[in-house]
mmCIF file of C-alpha atoms in Angstrom:
data_model
loop_
_atom_site.group_PDB
_atom_site.id
_atom_site.type_symbol
_atom_site.label_atom_id
_atom_site.label_comp_id
_atom_site.label_asym_id
_atom_site.label_seq_id
_atom_site.Cartn_x
_atom_site.Cartn_y
_atom_site.Cartn_z
ATOM 1 C CA UNK A 1318 2.581 -10.590 -20.265
ATOM 2 C CA UNK A 1319 -0.692 -10.981 -22.185
ATOM 3 C CA UNK A 1320 -3.933 -9.365 -21.162
ATOM 4 C CA UNK A 1321 -7.478 -9.305 -22.475
ATOM 5 C CA UNK A 1322 -10.446 -7.019 -21.903
ATOM 6 C CA UNK A 1323 -13.938 -8.424 -22.349
ATOM 7 C CA UNK A 1324 -16.360 -6.207 -24.277
ATOM 8 C CA UNK A 1325 -20.123 -6.535 -23.806
ATOM 9 C CA UNK A 1326 -22.784 -4.530 -25.599
ATOM 10 C CA UNK A 1327 -23.050 -1.520 -23.269
ATOM 11 C CA UNK A 1328 -19.516 -1.675 -21.873
ATOM 12 C CA UNK A 1329 -18.083 1.849 -21.814
ATOM 13 C CA UNK A 1330 -14.857 1.583 -19.798
ATOM 14 C CA UNK A 1331 -13.319 -1.190 -21.898
ATOM 15 C CA UNK A 1332 -10.934 1.177 -23.659
ATOM 16 C CA UNK A 1333 -9.895 2.834 -20.388
ATOM 17 C CA UNK A 1334 -9.055 -0.547 -18.897
ATOM 18 C CA UNK A 1335 -7.135 -1.583 -22.020
ATOM 19 C CA UNK A 1336 -5.134 1.656 -21.904
ATOM 20 C CA UNK A 1337 -4.251 1.028 -18.242
ATOM 21 C CA UNK A 1338 -3.124 -2.511 -19.116
ATOM 22 C CA UNK A 1339 -1.052 -1.213 -22.046
ATOM 23 C CA UNK A 1340 0.536 1.592 -20.011
ATOM 24 C CA UNK A 1341 1.786 -0.903 -17.449
ATOM 25 C CA UNK A 1342 2.705 -3.835 -19.700
ATOM 26 C CA UNK A 1343 3.761 -2.000 -22.863
ATOM 27 C CA UNK A 1344 1.585 -4.348 -24.894
ATOM 28 C CA UNK A 1345 -1.898 -3.962 -26.316
ATOM 29 C CA UNK A 1346 -4.646 -5.914 -24.583
ATOM 30 C CA UNK A 1347 -6.748 -8.251 -26.720
ATOM 31 C CA UNK A 1348 -10.334 -6.987 -26.924
ATOM 32 C CA UNK A 1349 -12.661 -9.995 -26.693
ATOM 33 C CA UNK A 1350 -16.308 -9.682 -27.729
ATOM 34 C CA UNK A 1351 -18.939 -11.235 -25.440
ATOM 35 C CA UNK A 1352 -20.075 -13.726 -28.071
ATOM 36 C CA UNK A 1353 -16.673 -15.434 -28.239
ATOM 37 C CA UNK A 1354 -16.490 -18.801 -26.549
ATOM 38 C CA UNK A 1355 -12.709 -18.887 -26.237
ATOM 39 C CA UNK A 1356 -9.988 -16.494 -25.089
ATOM 40 C CA UNK A 1357 -6.687 -15.900 -26.899
ATOM 41 C CA UNK A 1358 -4.002 -18.420 -25.894
ATOM 42 C CA UNK A 1359 -1.663 -17.642 -23.038
ATOM 43 C CA UNK A 1360 -3.681 -14.865 -21.405
ATOM 44 C CA UNK A 1361 -2.336 -13.881 -17.952
ATOM 45 C CA UNK A 1362 -4.839 -11.188 -16.982
ATOM 46 C CA UNK A 1363 -8.494 -10.673 -17.904
ATOM 47 C CA UNK A 1364 -10.267 -7.361 -17.337
ATOM 48 C CA UNK A 1365 -14.048 -7.101 -17.015
ATOM 49 C CA UNK A 1366 -14.797 -3.421 -17.666
ATOM 50 C CA UNK A 1367 -17.276 -0.922 -16.316
ATOM 51 C CA UNK A 1368 -20.350 0.197 -18.159
ATOM 52 C CA UNK A 1369 -23.945 -0.873 -18.529
ATOM 53 C CA UNK A 1370 -23.709 -4.280 -20.137
ATOM 54 C CA UNK A 1371 -26.950 -5.299 -21.849
ATOM 55 C CA UNK A 1372 -28.508 -2.059 -20.578
ATOM 56 C CA UNK A 1373 -28.545 -3.454 -17.022
ATOM 57 C CA UNK A 1374 -31.535 -5.580 -18.123
ATOM 58 C CA UNK A 1375 -32.975 -7.869 -15.429
ATOM 59 C CA UNK A 1376 -30.213 -6.972 -12.913
ATOM 60 C CA UNK A 1377 -26.881 -5.187 -13.380
ATOM 61 C CA UNK A 1378 -24.453 -7.734 -14.799
ATOM 62 C CA UNK A 1379 -27.020 -10.537 -14.953
ATOM 63 C CA UNK A 1380 -27.126 -10.940 -18.728
ATOM 64 C CA UNK A 1381 -23.380 -10.475 -19.210
ATOM 65 C CA UNK A 1382 -22.666 -13.133 -16.584
ATOM 66 C CA UNK A 1383 -24.488 -15.684 -18.774
ATOM 67 C CA UNK A 1384 -22.826 -14.694 -22.054
ATOM 68 C CA UNK A 1385 -20.666 -17.261 -23.864
ATOM 69 C CA UNK A 1386 -17.344 -15.580 -23.090
ATOM 70 C CA UNK A 1387 -17.962 -15.738 -19.344
ATOM 71 C CA UNK A 1388 -17.769 -19.523 -19.416
ATOM 72 C CA UNK A 1389 -14.258 -19.174 -20.834
ATOM 73 C CA UNK A 1390 -13.437 -16.515 -18.224
ATOM 74 C CA UNK A 1391 -14.621 -18.789 -15.394
ATOM 75 C CA UNK A 1392 -12.552 -21.673 -16.760
ATOM 76 C CA UNK A 1393 -9.479 -19.446 -17.042
ATOM 77 C CA UNK A 1394 -9.977 -18.151 -13.483
ATOM 78 C CA UNK A 1395 -10.231 -21.739 -12.240
ATOM 79 C CA UNK A 1396 -6.814 -22.361 -13.835
ATOM 80 C CA UNK A 1397 -5.413 -19.397 -11.886
ATOM 81 C CA UNK A 1398 -5.573 -16.654 -14.530
ATOM 82 C CA UNK A 1399 -5.967 -13.270 -12.799
ATOM 83 C CA UNK A 1400 -9.302 -11.504 -13.323
ATOM 84 C CA UNK A 1401 -10.085 -7.914 -12.377
ATOM 85 C CA UNK A 1402 -13.679 -6.691 -12.598
ATOM 86 C CA UNK A 1403 -14.297 -2.968 -12.248
ATOM 87 C CA UNK A 1404 -17.735 -1.517 -11.436
ATOM 88 C CA UNK A 1405 -20.074 -3.308 -13.864
ATOM 89 C CA UNK A 1406 -17.308 -5.907 -14.060
ATOM 90 C CA UNK A 1407 -17.678 -6.494 -10.298
ATOM 91 C CA UNK A 1408 -21.443 -6.874 -10.792
ATOM 92 C CA UNK A 1409 -20.825 -9.383 -13.587
ATOM 93 C CA UNK A 1410 -18.448 -11.419 -11.407
ATOM 94 C CA UNK A 1411 -20.954 -11.649 -8.538
ATOM 95 C CA UNK A 1412 -23.765 -12.546 -10.946
ATOM 96 C CA UNK A 1413 -21.526 -15.237 -12.454
ATOM 97 C CA UNK A 1414 -20.933 -16.693 -8.986
ATOM 98 C CA UNK A 1415 -17.188 -16.018 -9.251
ATOM 99 C CA UNK A 1416 -17.375 -13.662 -6.256
ATOM 100 C CA UNK A 1417 -19.840 -13.842 -3.347
ATOM 101 C CA UNK A 1418 -22.561 -11.324 -2.533
ATOM 102 C CA UNK A 1419 -24.499 -8.950 -4.756
ATOM 103 C CA UNK A 1420 -24.371 -5.277 -5.736
ATOM 104 C CA UNK A 1421 -27.681 -3.641 -4.891
ATOM 105 C CA UNK A 1422 -29.105 -0.223 -5.728
ATOM 106 C CA UNK A 1423 -27.269 2.510 -3.778
ATOM 107 C CA UNK A 1424 -28.970 3.081 -0.437
ATOM 108 C CA UNK A 1425 -29.481 6.768 -1.301
ATOM 109 C CA UNK A 1426 -30.988 5.796 -4.695
ATOM 110 C CA UNK A 1427 -28.609 8.341 -6.240
ATOM 111 C CA UNK A 1428 -26.102 7.651 -8.972
ATOM 112 C CA UNK A 1429 -22.806 8.444 -7.210
ATOM 113 C CA UNK A 1430 -20.089 9.920 -9.431
ATOM 114 C CA UNK A 1431 -17.146 11.435 -7.582
ATOM 115 C CA UNK A 1432 -13.676 10.762 -6.211
ATOM 116 C CA UNK A 1433 -13.842 8.750 -2.989
ATOM 117 C CA UNK A 1434 -11.301 7.918 -0.313
ATOM 118 C CA UNK A 1435 -10.589 4.234 0.092
ATOM 119 C CA UNK A 1436 -8.627 2.313 2.673
ATOM 120 C CA UNK A 1437 -6.501 -0.626 1.594
ATOM 121 C CA UNK A 1438 -7.835 -3.414 3.809
ATOM 122 C CA UNK A 1439 -5.360 -6.104 2.746
ATOM 123 C CA UNK A 1440 -2.068 -5.369 0.993
ATOM 124 C CA UNK A 1441 -1.165 -9.064 0.739
ATOM 125 C CA UNK A 1442 -3.270 -9.830 -2.359
ATOM 126 C CA UNK A 1443 -1.770 -10.059 -5.836
ATOM 127 C CA UNK A 1444 -3.662 -6.862 -6.692
ATOM 128 C CA UNK A 1445 -2.723 -4.722 -3.678
ATOM 129 C CA UNK A 1446 0.942 -5.505 -3.018
ATOM 130 C CA UNK A 1447 2.060 -1.990 -3.974
ATOM 131 C CA UNK A 1448 0.003 -0.454 -1.189
ATOM 132 C CA UNK A 1449 0.435 -0.621 2.577
ATOM 133 C CA UNK A 1450 -2.237 -1.992 4.901
ATOM 134 C CA UNK A 1451 -4.494 0.831 5.986
ATOM 135 C CA UNK A 1452 -3.183 3.173 3.292
ATOM 136 C CA UNK A 1453 -5.621 5.842 2.175
ATOM 137 C CA UNK A 1454 -6.024 6.236 -1.586
ATOM 138 C CA UNK A 1455 -8.376 8.287 -3.741
ATOM 139 C CA UNK A 1456 -10.111 6.746 -6.763
ATOM 140 C CA UNK A 1457 -13.324 7.769 -8.567
ATOM 141 C CA UNK A 1458 -16.601 5.870 -8.403
ATOM 142 C CA UNK A 1459 -19.463 6.129 -10.903
ATOM 143 C CA UNK A 1460 -22.320 3.763 -10.184
ATOM 144 C CA UNK A 1461 -25.969 3.322 -9.295
ATOM 145 C CA UNK A 1462 -25.733 -0.254 -8.031
ATOM 146 C CA UNK A 1463 -22.687 -0.418 -5.775
ATOM 147 C CA UNK A 1464 -24.280 -1.299 -2.470
ATOM 148 C CA UNK A 1465 -22.445 -4.526 -1.637
ATOM 149 C CA UNK A 1466 -24.709 -6.981 0.134
ATOM 150 C CA UNK A 1467 -24.139 -10.456 1.546
ATOM 151 C CA UNK A 1468 -25.374 -12.397 4.545
ATOM 152 C CA UNK A 1469 -23.584 -11.903 7.856
ATOM 153 C CA UNK A 1470 -21.818 -15.265 7.684
ATOM 154 C CA UNK A 1471 -20.396 -14.432 4.253
ATOM 155 C CA UNK A 1472 -19.278 -10.978 5.419
ATOM 156 C CA UNK A 1473 -17.585 -12.509 8.477
ATOM 157 C CA UNK A 1474 -15.849 -15.061 6.271
ATOM 158 C CA UNK A 1475 -14.645 -12.401 3.800
ATOM 159 C CA UNK A 1476 -13.196 -10.340 6.641
ATOM 160 C CA UNK A 1477 -11.767 -13.326 8.497
ATOM 161 C CA UNK A 1478 -9.992 -14.599 5.401
ATOM 162 C CA UNK A 1479 -8.566 -11.198 4.473
ATOM 163 C CA UNK A 1480 -10.617 -11.112 1.291
ATOM 164 C CA UNK A 1481 -11.778 -7.521 1.685
ATOM 165 C CA UNK A 1482 -9.236 -5.670 -0.459
ATOM 166 C CA UNK A 1483 -10.655 -2.134 -0.244
ATOM 167 C CA UNK A 1484 -13.122 -0.288 1.959
ATOM 168 C CA UNK A 1485 -14.735 3.121 1.530
ATOM 169 C CA UNK A 1486 -13.374 5.538 4.132
ATOM 170 C CA UNK A 1487 -16.951 6.784 4.593
ATOM 171 C CA UNK A 1488 -20.420 5.686 3.575
ATOM 172 C CA UNK A 1489 -20.646 6.006 -0.230
ATOM 173 C CA UNK A 1490 -23.525 3.761 -1.251
ATOM 174 C CA UNK A 1491 -24.662 1.846 1.832
ATOM 175 C CA UNK A 1492 -22.336 -1.102 1.178
ATOM 176 C CA UNK A 1493 -22.173 -3.660 3.972
ATOM 177 C CA UNK A 1494 -19.186 -2.919 6.214
ATOM 178 C CA UNK A 1495 -18.128 -0.242 3.683
ATOM 179 C CA UNK A 1496 -16.788 -2.944 1.369
ATOM 180 C CA UNK A 1497 -15.565 -1.525 -1.943
ATOM 181 C CA UNK A 1498 -13.642 -4.527 -3.317
ATOM 182 C CA UNK A 1499 -13.152 -8.216 -2.566
ATOM 183 C CA UNK A 1500 -11.130 -11.151 -3.866
ATOM 184 C CA UNK A 1501 -12.234 -14.762 -4.354
ATOM 185 C CA UNK A 1502 -11.053 -17.570 -2.092
ATOM 186 C CA UNK A 1503 -8.133 -18.428 -4.388
ATOM 187 C CA UNK A 1504 -7.093 -14.763 -4.449
ATOM 188 C CA UNK A 1505 -6.847 -14.423 -8.241
ATOM 189 C CA UNK A 1506 -10.187 -12.686 -8.906
ATOM 190 C CA UNK A 1507 -10.754 -9.100 -7.733
ATOM 191 C CA UNK A 1508 -13.996 -7.162 -8.021
ATOM 192 C CA UNK A 1509 -14.230 -3.512 -7.025
ATOM 193 C CA UNK A 1510 -16.697 -0.708 -7.608
ATOM 194 C CA UNK A 1511 -14.171 2.196 -7.827
ATOM 195 C CA UNK A 1512 -12.423 2.783 -11.164
ATOM 196 C CA UNK A 1513 -8.633 2.441 -10.725
ATOM 197 C CA UNK A 1514 -8.170 2.779 -14.502
ATOM 198 C CA UNK A 1515 -9.410 6.373 -14.221
ATOM 199 C CA UNK A 1516 -6.570 7.288 -11.842
ATOM 200 C CA UNK A 1517 -3.464 6.059 -13.610
ATOM 201 C CA UNK A 1518 -1.676 9.225 -14.797
ATOM 202 C CA UNK A 1519 -1.032 12.737 -13.576
ATOM 203 C CA UNK A 1520 -3.387 13.931 -16.293
ATOM 204 C CA UNK A 1521 -6.168 12.052 -14.457
ATOM 205 C CA UNK A 1522 -5.412 13.993 -11.289
ATOM 206 C CA UNK A 1523 -3.526 11.180 -9.624
ATOM 207 C CA UNK A 1524 -2.009 7.752 -9.951
ATOM 208 C CA UNK A 1525 -3.486 5.964 -6.932
ATOM 209 C CA UNK A 1526 -5.216 3.429 -9.189
ATOM 210 C CA UNK A 1527 -2.154 2.637 -11.270
ATOM 211 C CA UNK A 1528 -0.528 0.623 -8.492
ATOM 212 C CA UNK A 1529 -3.224 -2.043 -8.711
ATOM 213 C CA UNK A 1530 -2.120 -2.775 -12.285
ATOM 214 C CA UNK A 1531 1.585 -2.397 -11.500
ATOM 215 C CA UNK A 1532 1.250 -4.736 -8.521
ATOM 216 C CA UNK A 1533 -0.748 -7.272 -10.485
ATOM 217 C CA UNK A 1534 1.515 -7.408 -13.524
ATOM 218 C CA UNK A 1535 4.705 -7.468 -11.428
ATOM 219 C CA UNK A 1536 3.251 -10.277 -9.284
ATOM 220 C CA UNK A 1537 2.758 -12.308 -12.468
ATOM 221 C CA UNK A 1538 6.067 -11.425 -14.116
ATOM 222 C CA UNK B 978 -48.800 -22.317 -21.432
ATOM 223 C CA UNK B 979 -48.514 -19.073 -19.520
ATOM 224 C CA UNK B 980 -46.498 -18.957 -16.371
ATOM 225 C CA UNK B 981 -45.604 -16.113 -14.073
ATOM 226 C CA UNK B 982 -42.462 -15.883 -12.019
ATOM 227 C CA UNK B 983 -42.674 -13.416 -9.143
ATOM 228 C CA UNK B 984 -39.286 -12.223 -7.892
ATOM 229 C CA UNK B 985 -39.112 -10.449 -4.545
ATOM 230 C CA UNK B 986 -36.285 -9.221 -2.355
ATOM 231 C CA UNK B 987 -35.549 -11.437 0.612
ATOM 232 C CA UNK B 988 -36.758 -10.080 3.911
ATOM 233 C CA UNK B 989 -33.944 -8.218 5.607
ATOM 234 C CA UNK B 990 -32.486 -7.010 2.300
ATOM 235 C CA UNK B 991 -32.730 -3.222 2.187
ATOM 236 C CA UNK B 992 -35.089 -2.029 -0.544
ATOM 237 C CA UNK B 993 -34.323 1.671 -1.075
ATOM 238 C CA UNK B 994 -36.764 1.831 -3.986
ATOM 239 C CA UNK B 995 -39.565 0.500 -1.776
ATOM 240 C CA UNK B 996 -38.600 2.991 0.919
ATOM 241 C CA UNK B 997 -38.789 5.896 -1.542
ATOM 242 C CA UNK B 998 -42.217 4.771 -2.817
ATOM 243 C CA UNK B 999 -43.380 4.365 0.774
ATOM 244 C CA UNK B 1000 -42.258 7.900 1.476
ATOM 245 C CA UNK B 1001 -44.093 9.184 -1.619
ATOM 246 C CA UNK B 1002 -47.320 7.385 -0.665
ATOM 247 C CA UNK B 1003 -47.163 8.944 2.773
ATOM 248 C CA UNK B 1004 -46.553 12.311 1.124
ATOM 249 C CA UNK B 1005 -49.706 11.838 -0.956
ATOM 250 C CA UNK B 1006 -51.672 11.463 2.244
ATOM 251 C CA UNK B 1007 -52.043 7.667 2.282
ATOM 252 C CA UNK B 1008 -51.805 6.891 5.961
ATOM 253 C CA UNK B 1009 -51.424 3.402 7.330
ATOM 254 C CA UNK B 1010 -48.914 2.107 4.774
ATOM 255 C CA UNK B 1011 -46.625 0.069 7.004
ATOM 256 C CA UNK B 1012 -44.060 -0.994 4.427
ATOM 257 C CA UNK B 1013 -43.468 -1.160 0.663
ATOM 258 C CA UNK B 1014 -41.349 -3.782 -1.050
ATOM 259 C CA UNK B 1015 -40.822 -3.777 -4.819
ATOM 260 C CA UNK B 1016 -40.235 -6.856 -6.906
ATOM 261 C CA UNK B 1017 -40.760 -7.913 -10.492
ATOM 262 C CA UNK B 1018 -42.982 -10.214 -12.492
ATOM 263 C CA UNK B 1019 -41.655 -12.242 -15.404
ATOM 264 C CA UNK B 1020 -44.351 -13.575 -17.745
ATOM 265 C CA UNK B 1021 -43.272 -16.693 -19.585
ATOM 266 C CA UNK B 1022 -45.035 -18.256 -22.548
ATOM 267 C CA UNK B 1023 -43.786 -21.833 -22.460
ATOM 268 C CA UNK B 1024 -44.181 -24.907 -24.610
ATOM 269 C CA UNK B 1025 -46.811 -27.267 -23.226
ATOM 270 C CA UNK B 1026 -45.228 -29.861 -21.039
ATOM 271 C CA UNK B 1027 -42.482 -27.632 -19.671
ATOM 272 C CA UNK B 1028 -41.904 -29.101 -16.263
ATOM 273 C CA UNK B 1029 -41.942 -27.253 -12.974
ATOM 274 C CA UNK B 1030 -38.362 -28.420 -12.494
ATOM 275 C CA UNK B 1031 -37.314 -26.718 -15.734
ATOM 276 C CA UNK B 1032 -39.005 -23.470 -14.721
ATOM 277 C CA UNK B 1033 -37.366 -23.706 -11.327
ATOM 278 C CA UNK B 1034 -33.997 -24.087 -13.044
ATOM 279 C CA UNK B 1035 -34.686 -20.975 -15.167
ATOM 280 C CA UNK B 1036 -35.335 -19.054 -11.961
ATOM 281 C CA UNK B 1037 -32.209 -20.271 -10.216
ATOM 282 C CA UNK B 1038 -29.936 -19.821 -13.230
ATOM 283 C CA UNK B 1039 -31.115 -16.423 -14.400
ATOM 284 C CA UNK B 1040 -34.466 -14.926 -13.449
ATOM 285 C CA UNK B 1041 -33.683 -14.494 -9.748
ATOM 286 C CA UNK B 1042 -30.435 -13.807 -7.922
ATOM 287 C CA UNK B 1043 -30.918 -16.102 -4.954
ATOM 288 C CA UNK B 1044 -28.272 -14.234 -2.960
ATOM 289 C CA UNK B 1045 -30.765 -11.413 -2.480
ATOM 290 C CA UNK B 1046 -34.059 -12.533 -4.041
ATOM 291 C CA UNK B 1047 -36.795 -15.108 -3.543
ATOM 292 C CA UNK B 1048 -39.049 -16.312 -6.331
ATOM 293 C CA UNK B 1049 -42.278 -18.154 -6.727
ATOM 294 C CA UNK B 1050 -43.849 -19.734 -9.790
ATOM 295 C CA UNK B 1051 -47.527 -19.270 -10.608
ATOM 296 C CA UNK B 1052 -49.239 -21.199 -13.370
ATOM 297 C CA UNK B 1053 -51.783 -18.948 -15.058
#
């Protein structure tokens, strides 16, 4: 099982994501700089990490979404390679058009940094198979622009097609329909604002996030 | 050739920043402010002959996120 983590100038959760990948697979993830135009051969999983890529210039994730490596990521995703974007990674994936909607400034205007309760909205995705539908899990968030926004038709479609993977149990940032994470129509690209990689060992205070990675890598094994 | 691109949030998209500024204006005693919406201006210095279609493409591909934003192009 081969994984890669994309690194942009301003990424700051790239190492955390790589450690989560390594803990579950037993192999080091390839760290791929944003200026690369190709990915290592045979990659099964690509992680787009949290952080403040390009200083959040223009819009969060906007510059990163147009970087050379993202063309390779989009091509890999189109071939079925699994992609998980966390926090800024979710913003990058929406800006790249790989996931619908947009992440707006939190409705409270505050940077929200705390553990939040999530509900697993669909346990049938390749990322959520180790949870049960409706299961409550606790994972930290740390973001200023996590207010998921899309038009009503898009929201209805996401819900109707079971593409909402996670919801906030309460209002965290004003996100439409409390959406915390969604998958693309093919089901191989997940974007979520909470940080599962920060909840993968008892030393983190819990392992609720670890099952995303365990589920994903076992689904691909 | 100088061109300005004005990017604004679509109507109906919540603008918490505009709401906060609205609140602050009211707090400063400015009555009669019905609404505040905040956008951004991008000033472009372009080679002569850059077509409107090219500028439009720049807006769609990068300068605006058309999921949540509108844009308009003003030639200076």
